[in-house]
Amino acid sequence: MTNDPSFVCIVDDDASIRQALAGLLRSVGLTVFAYPSTEDFLHDARPVGAGCLVLDVRLPGQSGLEFQRELEGMGIHLPVIFITGHGDIPMSVTAMKAGALEFLTKPFRDQDLLDAVHKAIELDRERRRDDAALSELRERFRSLTPREREIMLLVAAGQLNKQIAAALNLSEITIKVHRAQVMRKMQAKSLPDLVRIADKVSSLPFRFSGAEL
Amino acid sequence: MTNDPSFVCIVDDDASIRQALAGLLRSVGLTVFAYPSTEDFLHDARPVGAGCLVLDVRLPGQSGLEFQRELEGMGIHLPVIFITGHGDIPMSVTAMKAGALEFLTKPFRDQDLLDAVHKAIELDRERRRDDAALSELRERFRSLTPREREIMLLVAAGQLNKQIAAALNLSEITIKVHRAQVMRKMQAKSLPDLVRIADKVSSLPFRFSGAEL
DNA sequence: TCCAGGTCTATACCAACGTATAATCGTCCA
DNA sequence: TGGACGATTATACGTTGGTATAGACCTGGA
């Protein structure tokens, strides 16, 4: 079931902690990549599969909290688990609000980290699945011509062919032709199917895919 | 726009803190109810409108964290803002994971609490709006006969009338009659409309509404 | 026992949809 | 300039959906 590759990235400036964490995680069969800084993490090739990021809050230069926000801004949605030796409550609250999965204070029990890591990987796996499905749909939507996209959205909005024809000042048969092409290209097997696809591809992120191109 | 009533409930066993918080919140025009214990809060009549709960983490008897979970279990989804004088990081992380909106440590700036309260009330307002809309749809769905519900779901699944007829061992005209009744009762103006309604009313909570009755 | 409500069906007609075939027109590119 | 592609439209036919009208059957409650 879950035999696709998974990994854990560690970013901590303390080499002994990196080694300890990496050892612990490898001991349960996880693939681990450890970095002394966020730059090193970013410069490394992105690992394949589902994974998570174990991040020290306090890092030289950019803090772990800032880096968390930066990753989101870059569209990298890897689940983040914070660890810290000198944290405080506002820090943990900020991290959790920003979507961190866990915020552990040293010393923590090994099992707590392992639990968090496994949960994070499972979560990332699901997110990646959903992302892949959505990307596939967006790709199909992108393959539509502007006219086809326009008509698809009106169809999904519940407009009749004749209403669409009137709105766009076209004949009804033209709508039918485009509509058939939309069903084919989007691989929709029924109108309800198309409606659900339309609602997914035109959900807020990448709204421009409906307007541009 | 946002002129429907809103309120803040405070639960804190320290009377002086209750008074101070209530005074602060009332000074900005908010309606405040203050209670020394969770029991008092629960026994009070539920205020109308959108609101939030300002909760001390450390309470005699049941802790604020436990109470937060209890409220969720009771289906009361009031946004919770924790305040504490003696909190720690694991406590704040637990609270945030359980959906708390904010976790403030005393002493905090008045403005921080006010910001959190306003945000919480706005959030509750939206949630209540969504809940009300969904309840309305569920009410309509509940008004369907078992047969109508069954057919509605098959229609929304993309089945043709003739396919539904075959599956239920009925004639096609029977499906048409029920289907028309479904559109009328659900107040759906088009098939896409019905599809979206079906997806909402049969989303996981209250799944039984499709099977029972 | 009568009635209401739910269920099922039929006939008939019209509207809407889907598809096949084919043609025209314009743009952009090799 | 020839061709690919997008857009448009037409005719024609068949399928599917929507609605009106009307009747039959059953069950549970007044």
Short mmCIF file of C-alpha atoms (C1' of nucleotides) in Angstrom, two decimals:
data_model
loop_
_atom_site.label_atom_id
_atom_site.label_comp_id
_atom_site.label_asym_id
_atom_site.label_seq_id
_atom_site.Cartn_x
_atom_site.Cartn_y
_atom_site.Cartn_z
CA MET A 1 0.00 0.00 0.00
CA THR A 2 2.48 2.61 1.18
CA ASN A 3 5.59 1.25 -0.46
CA ASP A 4 6.49 4.39 -2.37
CA PRO A 5 9.73 5.99 -1.16
CA SER A 6 9.69 8.31 1.81
CA PHE A 7 12.34 10.49 3.43
CA VAL A 8 13.08 12.84 6.28
CA CYS A 9 15.12 16.01 5.96
CA ILE A 10 16.82 17.41 9.01
CA VAL A 11 18.07 20.96 9.25
CA ASP A 12 20.08 21.67 12.37
CA ASP A 13 23.33 23.55 12.79
CA ASP A 14 24.52 21.25 15.54
CA ALA A 15 26.37 18.33 13.95
CA SER A 16 25.97 16.07 16.95
CA ILE A 17 22.23 16.58 16.99
CA ARG A 18 22.04 15.94 13.25
CA GLN A 19 23.86 12.68 13.75
CA ALA A 20 21.73 11.64 16.68
CA LEU A 21 18.47 12.41 14.91
CA ALA A 22 19.60 10.83 11.67
CA GLY A 23 20.66 7.72 13.53
CA LEU A 24 17.35 7.45 15.31
CA LEU A 25 15.32 7.88 12.14
CA ARG A 26 17.51 5.53 10.10
CA SER A 27 17.17 2.92 12.83
CA VAL A 28 13.49 2.59 11.94
CA GLY A 29 14.22 2.29 8.25
CA LEU A 30 13.69 5.87 7.14
CA THR A 31 15.79 7.57 4.48
CA VAL A 32 17.39 10.61 6.03
CA PHE A 33 19.04 13.70 4.60
CA ALA A 34 20.68 16.06 7.07
CA TYR A 35 21.76 19.64 6.46
CA PRO A 36 23.51 22.20 8.66
CA SER A 37 21.57 25.09 7.14
CA THR A 38 18.43 25.94 5.21
CA GLU A 39 20.59 26.97 2.25
CA ASP A 40 22.12 23.53 2.08
CA PHE A 41 18.67 22.02 2.21
CA LEU A 42 17.41 24.21 -0.61
CA HIS A 43 20.48 23.62 -2.79
CA ASP A 44 20.16 19.89 -2.51
CA ALA A 45 18.17 18.03 -5.11
CA ARG A 46 14.61 17.54 -4.01
CA PRO A 47 14.15 13.96 -2.84
CA VAL A 48 11.44 11.91 -4.44
CA GLY A 49 8.42 10.53 -2.66
CA ALA A 50 6.64 11.65 0.45
CA GLY A 51 8.60 13.19 3.26
CA CYS A 52 8.84 15.76 5.98
CA LEU A 53 11.17 18.32 7.42
CA VAL A 54 12.58 18.26 10.92
CA LEU A 55 13.65 21.82 11.59
CA ASP A 56 15.51 23.47 14.42
CA VAL A 57 13.74 26.68 15.37
CA ARG A 58 16.93 28.52 16.18
CA LEU A 59 19.31 28.58 13.25
CA PRO A 60 22.18 30.88 12.35
CA GLY A 61 20.85 33.62 10.09
CA GLN A 62 17.28 32.88 9.14
CA SER A 63 15.13 31.39 11.90
CA GLY A 64 13.23 28.17 11.42
CA LEU A 65 9.94 30.06 11.62
CA GLU A 66 10.96 32.39 8.83
CA PHE A 67 12.12 29.48 6.77
CA GLN A 68 8.79 27.76 7.26
CA ARG A 69 7.02 30.78 5.79
CA GLU A 70 9.55 30.99 2.98
CA LEU A 71 8.93 27.38 2.01
CA GLU A 72 5.18 28.02 1.84
CA GLY A 73 5.83 31.03 -0.32
CA MET A 74 7.91 28.87 -2.62
CA GLY A 75 5.09 26.40 -2.92
CA ILE A 76 6.93 23.70 -1.03
CA HIS A 77 4.38 22.21 1.30
CA LEU A 78 6.54 19.69 3.12
CA PRO A 79 5.14 19.02 6.60
CA VAL A 80 7.34 20.65 9.22
CA ILE A 81 8.25 19.31 12.65
CA PHE A 82 10.03 21.81 14.85
CA ILE A 83 12.53 20.91 17.51
CA THR A 84 14.08 23.36 19.87
CA GLY A 85 16.11 23.62 23.01
CA HIS A 86 15.26 27.20 23.84
CA GLY A 87 11.74 27.85 22.67
CA ASP A 88 8.92 29.76 24.21
CA ILE A 89 5.15 29.65 23.92
CA PRO A 90 4.67 32.50 21.41
CA MET A 91 7.19 30.79 19.20
CA SER A 92 5.36 27.48 19.31
CA VAL A 93 2.02 29.17 18.73
CA THR A 94 3.36 31.00 15.70
CA ALA A 95 4.75 27.78 14.31
CA MET A 96 1.52 25.87 14.82
CA LYS A 97 -0.55 28.68 13.31
CA ALA A 98 1.72 28.57 10.29
CA GLY A 99 0.84 24.92 9.89
CA ALA A 100 3.62 23.09 11.70
CA LEU A 101 2.68 19.54 12.51
CA GLU A 102 4.56 19.30 15.80
CA PHE A 103 6.72 21.42 18.03
CA LEU A 104 9.04 19.38 20.25
CA THR A 105 11.22 20.72 23.02
CA LYS A 106 14.53 19.10 23.77
CA PRO A 107 14.88 16.77 25.40
CA PHE A 108 12.00 14.87 23.89
CA ARG A 109 11.28 11.17 23.82
CA ASP A 110 12.47 9.38 20.70
CA GLN A 111 9.04 7.93 20.22
CA ASP A 112 7.45 11.37 20.11
CA LEU A 113 9.64 12.34 17.18
CA LEU A 114 9.06 9.04 15.42
CA ASP A 115 5.31 9.36 15.84
CA ALA A 116 5.38 12.88 14.46
CA VAL A 117 7.57 11.88 11.54
CA HIS A 118 5.40 8.96 10.58
CA LYS A 119 2.28 11.05 10.79
CA ALA A 120 3.92 13.78 8.74
CA ILE A 121 4.98 11.38 6.03
CA GLU A 122 1.52 9.88 5.83
CA LEU A 123 0.06 13.36 5.59
CA ASP A 124 2.49 14.32 2.85
CA ARG A 125 1.64 11.17 0.99
CA GLU A 126 -2.03 12.10 0.96
CA ARG A 127 -1.31 15.68 -0.03
CA ARG A 128 0.89 14.50 -2.89
CA ARG A 129 -1.81 12.16 -4.09
CA ASP A 130 -4.36 14.95 -4.09
CA ASP A 131 -1.92 17.32 -5.75
CA ALA A 132 -1.15 14.84 -8.48
CA ALA A 133 -4.82 14.28 -9.20
CA LEU A 134 -5.47 18.00 -9.32
CA SER A 135 -2.45 18.63 -11.54
CA GLU A 136 -3.72 16.03 -13.96
CA LEU A 137 -7.07 17.82 -14.14
CA ARG A 138 -5.41 21.21 -14.53
CA GLU A 139 -3.30 19.81 -17.32
CA ARG A 140 -6.42 18.70 -19.16
CA PHE A 141 -8.06 22.03 -18.55
CA ARG A 142 -4.99 23.75 -19.92
CA SER A 143 -5.30 21.70 -23.10
CA LEU A 144 -8.69 23.28 -23.79
CA THR A 145 -8.93 26.19 -26.18
CA PRO A 146 -10.11 29.51 -24.69
CA ARG A 147 -13.55 28.99 -26.17
CA GLU A 148 -13.78 25.50 -24.77
CA ARG A 149 -12.80 26.69 -21.30
CA GLU A 150 -15.37 29.43 -21.47
CA ILE A 151 -18.12 27.06 -22.47
CA MET A 152 -17.08 24.43 -19.93
CA LEU A 153 -17.51 26.89 -17.08
CA LEU A 154 -20.91 28.00 -18.33
CA VAL A 155 -22.03 24.39 -18.71
CA ALA A 156 -20.83 23.63 -15.19
CA ALA A 157 -22.72 26.69 -13.98
CA GLY A 158 -25.92 25.04 -15.18
CA GLN A 159 -26.58 27.09 -18.31
CA LEU A 160 -28.45 25.42 -21.16
CA ASN A 161 -26.81 25.21 -24.55
CA LYS A 162 -29.22 27.74 -25.94
CA GLN A 163 -28.54 30.12 -23.07
CA ILE A 164 -24.81 29.85 -23.62
CA ALA A 165 -25.34 30.40 -27.32
CA ALA A 166 -27.32 33.56 -26.63
CA ALA A 167 -24.80 34.83 -24.09
CA LEU A 168 -21.88 34.36 -26.46
CA ASN A 169 -23.88 35.33 -29.53
CA LEU A 170 -23.28 31.95 -31.17
CA SER A 171 -25.53 29.29 -32.59
CA GLU A 172 -26.56 26.37 -30.43
CA ILE A 173 -24.85 23.79 -32.59
CA THR A 174 -21.54 25.53 -32.02
CA ILE A 175 -21.99 25.11 -28.30
CA LYS A 176 -22.75 21.44 -28.76
CA VAL A 177 -19.58 20.88 -30.75
CA HIS A 178 -17.39 22.65 -28.21
CA ARG A 179 -19.18 20.96 -25.36
CA ALA A 180 -18.55 17.52 -26.82
CA GLN A 181 -14.89 18.43 -27.22
CA VAL A 182 -14.75 19.54 -23.59
CA MET A 183 -16.19 16.25 -22.37
CA ARG A 184 -13.66 14.36 -24.45
CA LYS A 185 -10.62 16.40 -23.47
CA MET A 186 -11.53 16.52 -19.78
CA GLN A 187 -12.32 12.81 -19.82
CA ALA A 188 -15.62 13.49 -18.11
CA LYS A 189 -18.01 10.57 -18.34
CA SER A 190 -21.11 12.52 -17.39
CA LEU A 191 -22.28 16.03 -16.67
CA PRO A 192 -22.04 15.55 -12.88
CA ASP A 193 -18.51 14.36 -13.50
CA LEU A 194 -17.71 17.54 -15.43
CA VAL A 195 -19.27 19.70 -12.74
CA ARG A 196 -17.03 18.21 -10.08
CA ILE A 197 -13.96 18.59 -12.28
CA ALA A 198 -14.85 22.20 -13.03
CA ASP A 199 -15.22 22.98 -9.35
CA LYS A 200 -11.82 21.49 -8.66
CA VAL A 201 -9.83 23.14 -11.43
CA SER A 202 -11.34 26.54 -10.82
CA SER A 203 -10.85 26.47 -7.06
CA LEU A 204 -8.99 29.53 -5.93
CA PRO A 205 -5.30 28.73 -6.47
CA PHE A 206 -4.36 29.28 -10.08
CA ARG A 207 -7.61 31.01 -10.83
CA PHE A 208 -5.82 32.54 -13.81
CA SER A 209 -5.96 29.19 -15.59
CA GLY A 210 -9.51 30.07 -16.46
CA ALA A 211 -8.81 33.58 -17.67
CA GLU A 212 -5.40 33.44 -19.25
CA LEU A 213 -3.88 31.63 -22.17
CA MET B 1 -22.79 43.96 7.00
CA THR B 2 -21.72 42.56 10.36
CA ASN B 3 -24.42 44.01 12.51
CA ASP B 4 -25.73 40.73 13.89
CA PRO B 5 -25.08 40.32 17.61
CA SER B 6 -21.75 39.03 18.83
CA PHE B 7 -20.45 38.09 22.26
CA VAL B 8 -17.46 36.88 24.20
CA CYS B 9 -17.58 34.32 26.97
CA ILE B 10 -14.87 34.31 29.58
CA VAL B 11 -14.15 31.36 31.82
CA ASP B 12 -11.60 32.07 34.54
CA ASP B 13 -11.67 31.19 38.21
CA ASP B 14 -9.93 34.41 39.22
CA ALA B 15 -12.58 37.08 39.77
CA SER B 16 -10.19 39.98 39.32
CA ILE B 17 -9.04 38.65 35.97
CA ARG B 18 -12.63 38.11 34.89
CA GLN B 19 -13.40 41.68 35.72
CA ALA B 20 -10.33 43.04 34.02
CA LEU B 21 -10.94 41.06 30.83
CA ALA B 22 -14.63 41.83 30.79
CA GLY B 23 -13.89 45.51 31.23
CA LEU B 24 -11.40 45.51 28.42
CA LEU B 25 -13.71 43.73 26.04
CA ARG B 26 -16.74 45.82 26.98
CA SER B 27 -14.70 48.96 26.44
CA VAL B 28 -14.60 48.18 22.74
CA GLY B 29 -18.32 47.54 22.59
CA LEU B 30 -18.39 43.78 22.92
CA THR B 31 -21.08 41.89 24.83
CA VAL B 32 -19.37 39.86 27.53
CA PHE B 33 -20.44 36.94 29.70
CA ALA B 34 -18.03 35.87 32.40
CA TYR B 35 -18.06 32.60 34.35
CA PRO B 36 -15.89 31.28 37.16
CA SER B 37 -16.12 27.69 35.90
CA THR B 38 -16.89 25.63 32.83
CA GLU B 39 -20.00 24.29 34.55
CA ASP B 40 -21.36 27.79 34.95
CA PHE B 41 -20.66 28.45 31.32
CA LEU B 42 -22.45 25.29 30.22
CA HIS B 43 -25.46 25.89 32.46
CA ASP B 44 -25.98 29.36 31.15
CA ALA B 45 -28.30 29.87 28.23
CA ARG B 46 -26.42 29.87 24.97
CA PRO B 47 -26.04 33.43 23.74
CA VAL B 48 -27.28 34.25 20.26
CA GLY B 49 -25.09 35.37 17.40
CA ALA B 50 -21.44 34.85 16.68
CA GLY B 51 -19.00 34.67 19.52
CA CYS B 52 -15.92 33.14 21.01
CA LEU B 53 -14.62 31.71 24.24
CA VAL B 54 -11.73 33.10 26.25
CA LEU B 55 -10.58 30.25 28.41
CA ASP B 56 -8.06 29.97 31.18
CA VAL B 57 -5.94 26.86 30.68
CA ARG B 58 -5.63 26.13 34.35
CA LEU B 59 -9.00 25.74 36.00
CA PRO B 60 -10.09 24.00 39.20
CA GLY B 61 -11.24 20.51 38.30
CA GLN B 62 -11.32 20.10 34.55
CA SER B 63 -8.49 21.80 32.67
CA GLY B 64 -9.18 24.20 29.86
CA LEU B 65 -7.65 21.77 27.39
CA GLU B 66 -10.00 19.01 28.45
CA PHE B 67 -12.93 21.37 28.27
CA GLN B 68 -11.96 22.35 24.75
CA ARG B 69 -12.16 18.72 23.69
CA GLU B 70 -15.42 18.26 25.55
CA LEU B 71 -16.98 21.17 23.72
CA GLU B 72 -15.98 19.71 20.37
CA GLY B 73 -17.50 16.41 21.41
CA MET B 74 -20.71 18.21 22.27
CA GLY B 75 -20.81 19.79 18.83
CA ILE B 76 -20.14 23.27 20.17
CA HIS B 77 -17.62 24.75 17.79
CA LEU B 78 -17.07 28.11 19.46
CA PRO B 79 -13.58 29.44 18.65
CA VAL B 80 -11.35 29.19 21.70
CA ILE B 81 -8.70 31.65 22.84
CA PHE B 82 -6.55 30.37 25.67
CA ILE B 83 -4.95 32.57 28.26
CA THR B 84 -2.59 31.33 30.91
CA GLY B 85 -0.14 32.49 33.50
CA HIS B 86 1.68 29.23 33.92
CA GLY B 87 1.68 27.47 30.60
CA ASP B 88 4.32 25.49 28.82
CA ILE B 89 5.06 24.65 25.23
CA PRO B 90 3.50 21.17 25.11
CA MET B 91 0.33 22.67 26.53
CA SER B 92 0.18 25.36 23.87
CA VAL B 93 0.93 22.86 21.13
CA THR B 94 -1.84 20.58 22.31
CA ALA B 95 -4.27 23.48 22.38
CA MET B 96 -3.34 24.67 18.90
CA LYS B 97 -3.54 21.15 17.50
CA ALA B 98 -7.03 20.88 18.95
CA GLY B 99 -7.99 23.96 16.99
CA ALA B 100 -7.47 26.81 19.42
CA LEU B 101 -7.27 30.13 17.66
CA GLU B 102 -4.76 31.74 20.00
CA PHE B 103 -2.76 30.93 23.10
CA LEU B 104 -1.77 34.00 25.10
CA THR B 105 0.54 34.05 28.09
CA LYS B 106 -0.03 36.54 30.87
CA PRO B 107 0.85 39.27 30.83
CA PHE B 108 -0.22 39.94 27.28
CA ARG B 109 -0.93 43.19 25.50
CA ASP B 110 -4.59 44.20 25.49
CA GLN B 111 -4.43 44.62 21.76
CA ASP B 112 -3.32 41.02 21.27
CA LEU B 113 -6.43 39.77 23.00
CA LEU B 114 -8.68 42.18 21.15
CA ASP B 115 -7.18 41.16 17.82
CA ALA B 116 -7.70 37.50 18.65
CA VAL B 117 -11.27 38.06 19.82
CA HIS B 118 -12.24 40.01 16.74
CA LYS B 119 -10.71 37.44 14.49
CA ALA B 120 -12.46 34.67 16.40
CA ILE B 121 -15.84 36.33 16.15
CA GLU B 122 -15.42 36.90 12.44
CA LEU B 123 -14.45 33.26 12.05
CA ASP B 124 -17.46 32.10 14.03
CA ARG B 125 -19.69 34.30 11.95
CA GLU B 126 -18.50 32.61 8.78
CA ARG B 127 -18.81 29.17 10.30
CA ARG B 128 -22.35 29.91 11.41
CA ARG B 129 -23.26 31.14 7.97
CA ASP B 130 -21.93 27.98 6.39
CA ASP B 131 -23.63 25.83 9.01
CA ALA B 132 -26.94 27.53 8.45
CA ALA B 133 -26.73 27.04 4.70
CA LEU B 134 -25.84 23.39 5.13
CA SER B 135 -28.63 22.82 7.66
CA GLU B 136 -31.10 24.27 5.22
CA LEU B 137 -29.95 21.82 2.56
CA ARG B 138 -30.04 18.91 4.99
CA GLU B 139 -33.56 19.87 5.97
CA ARG B 140 -34.64 19.70 2.35
CA PHE B 141 -32.87 16.40 1.89
CA ARG B 142 -34.63 15.08 4.96
CA SER B 143 -37.96 16.03 3.40
CA LEU B 144 -37.33 13.60 0.54
CA THR B 145 -38.88 10.16 0.64
CA PRO B 146 -36.42 7.24 0.81
CA ARG B 147 -36.95 6.53 -2.86
CA GLU B 148 -36.33 10.12 -3.80
CA ARG B 149 -33.12 10.22 -1.80
CA GLU B 150 -31.92 7.05 -3.44
CA ILE B 151 -32.61 8.37 -6.91
CA MET B 152 -31.11 11.76 -6.14
CA LEU B 153 -27.80 10.18 -5.23
CA LEU B 154 -27.74 8.05 -8.35
CA VAL B 155 -28.57 11.04 -10.52
CA ALA B 156 -25.79 13.04 -8.86
CA ALA B 157 -23.47 10.11 -9.48
CA GLY B 158 -24.03 10.59 -13.20
CA GLN B 159 -26.31 7.63 -13.89
CA LEU B 160 -28.79 7.95 -16.75
CA ASN B 161 -32.49 7.56 -15.99
CA LYS B 162 -32.54 4.25 -17.83
CA GLN B 163 -29.54 3.02 -15.87
CA ILE B 164 -31.16 3.95 -12.59
CA ALA B 165 -34.35 2.25 -13.71
CA ALA B 166 -32.45 -0.92 -14.50
CA ALA B 167 -30.51 -0.81 -11.24
CA LEU B 168 -33.67 -0.42 -9.16
CA ASN B 169 -35.76 -2.63 -11.42
CA LEU B 170 -38.21 0.15 -12.18
CA SER B 171 -39.49 1.75 -15.36
CA GLU B 172 -37.80 4.84 -16.70
CA ILE B 173 -40.88 7.01 -16.30
CA THR B 174 -40.90 6.28 -12.59
CA ILE B 175 -37.38 7.64 -12.33
CA LYS B 176 -38.40 10.76 -14.20
CA VAL B 177 -41.27 11.41 -11.83
CA HIS B 178 -39.14 10.97 -8.73
CA ARG B 179 -36.35 12.98 -10.26
CA ALA B 180 -38.63 15.91 -10.98
CA GLN B 181 -39.84 15.76 -7.40
CA VAL B 182 -36.26 15.79 -6.16
CA MET B 183 -35.42 18.88 -8.19
CA ARG B 184 -38.50 20.62 -6.84
CA LYS B 185 -37.98 19.69 -3.18
CA MET B 186 -34.26 20.42 -3.20
CA GLN B 187 -34.90 23.68 -5.03
CA ALA B 188 -32.21 22.80 -7.53
CA LYS B 189 -32.40 24.94 -10.65
CA SER B 190 -30.23 22.69 -12.78
CA LEU B 191 -28.43 19.37 -12.72
CA PRO B 192 -25.07 20.96 -11.83
CA ASP B 193 -26.89 22.67 -9.00
CA LEU B 194 -28.23 19.34 -7.76
CA VAL B 195 -24.80 17.75 -8.01
CA ARG B 196 -23.27 20.39 -5.78
CA ILE B 197 -26.10 20.08 -3.28
CA ALA B 198 -25.77 16.30 -3.22
CA ASP B 199 -22.04 16.55 -2.57
CA LYS B 200 -22.69 18.89 0.33
CA VAL B 201 -25.48 17.00 2.06
CA SER B 202 -23.74 13.68 1.75
CA SER B 203 -20.38 14.89 3.00
CA LEU B 204 -19.23 12.72 5.85
CA PRO B 205 -20.90 14.15 8.97
CA PHE B 206 -24.45 12.87 9.23
CA ARG B 207 -23.88 10.32 6.54
CA PHE B 208 -26.84 8.44 8.03
CA SER B 209 -29.18 11.01 6.55
CA GLY B 210 -28.80 9.15 3.30
CA ALA B 211 -29.37 5.69 4.69
CA GLU B 212 -31.86 6.11 7.47
CA LEU B 213 -35.41 7.32 7.73
"C1'" DT C 1 -63.42 2.39 7.03
"C1'" DC C 2 -61.89 6.19 4.53
"C1'" DC C 3 -58.08 9.06 3.37
"C1'" DA C 4 -53.35 10.69 2.79
"C1'" DG C 5 -49.01 9.69 1.27
"C1'" DG C 6 -45.73 6.98 -1.03
"C1'" DT C 7 -44.82 4.20 -4.97
"C1'" DC C 8 -45.28 2.68 -9.53
"C1'" DT C 9 -46.75 2.91 -14.33
"C1'" DA C 10 -48.59 4.42 -18.94
"C1'" DT C 11 -49.38 7.61 -22.95
"C1'" DA C 12 -48.09 11.55 -25.29
"C1'" DC C 13 -45.56 15.46 -26.53
"C1'" DC C 14 -41.92 18.70 -26.45
"C1'" DA C 15 -37.38 20.36 -25.21
"C1'" DA C 16 -32.67 19.45 -24.71
"C1'" DC C 17 -28.68 16.86 -25.69
"C1'" DG C 18 -25.28 14.00 -28.50
"C1'" DT C 19 -23.22 12.74 -32.67
"C1'" DA C 20 -22.03 12.24 -37.49
"C1'" DT C 21 -20.95 14.59 -41.68
"C1'" DA C 22 -19.46 18.41 -43.96
"C1'" DA C 23 -18.39 22.95 -45.14
"C1'" DT C 24 -16.51 27.88 -44.49
"C1'" DC C 25 -13.31 31.17 -42.68
"C1'" DG C 26 -9.26 33.08 -40.49
"C1'" DT C 27 -4.64 32.86 -38.41
"C1'" DC C 28 -0.23 31.35 -37.81
"C1'" DC C 29 3.67 28.77 -39.12
"C1'" DA C 30 6.80 25.87 -41.83
"C1'" DT D 1 1.77 28.95 -50.15
"C1'" DG D 2 0.11 24.83 -48.17
"C1'" DG D 3 -1.41 22.96 -44.03
"C1'" DA D 4 -2.65 22.68 -39.16
"C1'" DC D 5 -5.71 24.44 -35.92
"C1'" DG D 6 -9.41 26.98 -33.94
"C1'" DA D 7 -13.90 28.69 -34.54
"C1'" DT D 8 -18.22 28.68 -36.62
"C1'" DT D 9 -22.42 26.87 -38.73
"C1'" DA D 10 -25.70 23.67 -41.06
"C1'" DT D 11 -28.49 19.38 -41.72
"C1'" DA D 12 -30.10 15.26 -39.92
"C1'" DC D 13 -31.12 11.71 -36.79
"C1'" DG D 14 -31.42 9.42 -32.52
"C1'" DT D 15 -31.27 9.54 -27.48
"C1'" DT D 16 -32.29 11.49 -23.24
"C1'" DG D 17 -34.72 14.49 -20.17
"C1'" DG D 18 -38.95 17.12 -18.60
"C1'" DT D 19 -43.82 17.58 -17.95
"C1'" DA D 20 -48.75 16.91 -18.04
"C1'" DT D 21 -52.45 13.79 -17.29
"C1'" DA D 22 -54.25 9.86 -15.34
"C1'" DG D 23 -54.75 5.62 -12.95
"C1'" DA D 24 -53.45 1.58 -9.79
"C1'" DC D 25 -51.65 -0.34 -5.58
"C1'" DC D 26 -50.43 -0.45 -0.75
"C1'" DT D 27 -50.00 1.04 4.00
"C1'" DG D 28 -50.70 3.42 8.20
"C1'" DG D 29 -53.38 6.48 10.77
"C1'" DA D 30 -57.76 9.33 11.81
#
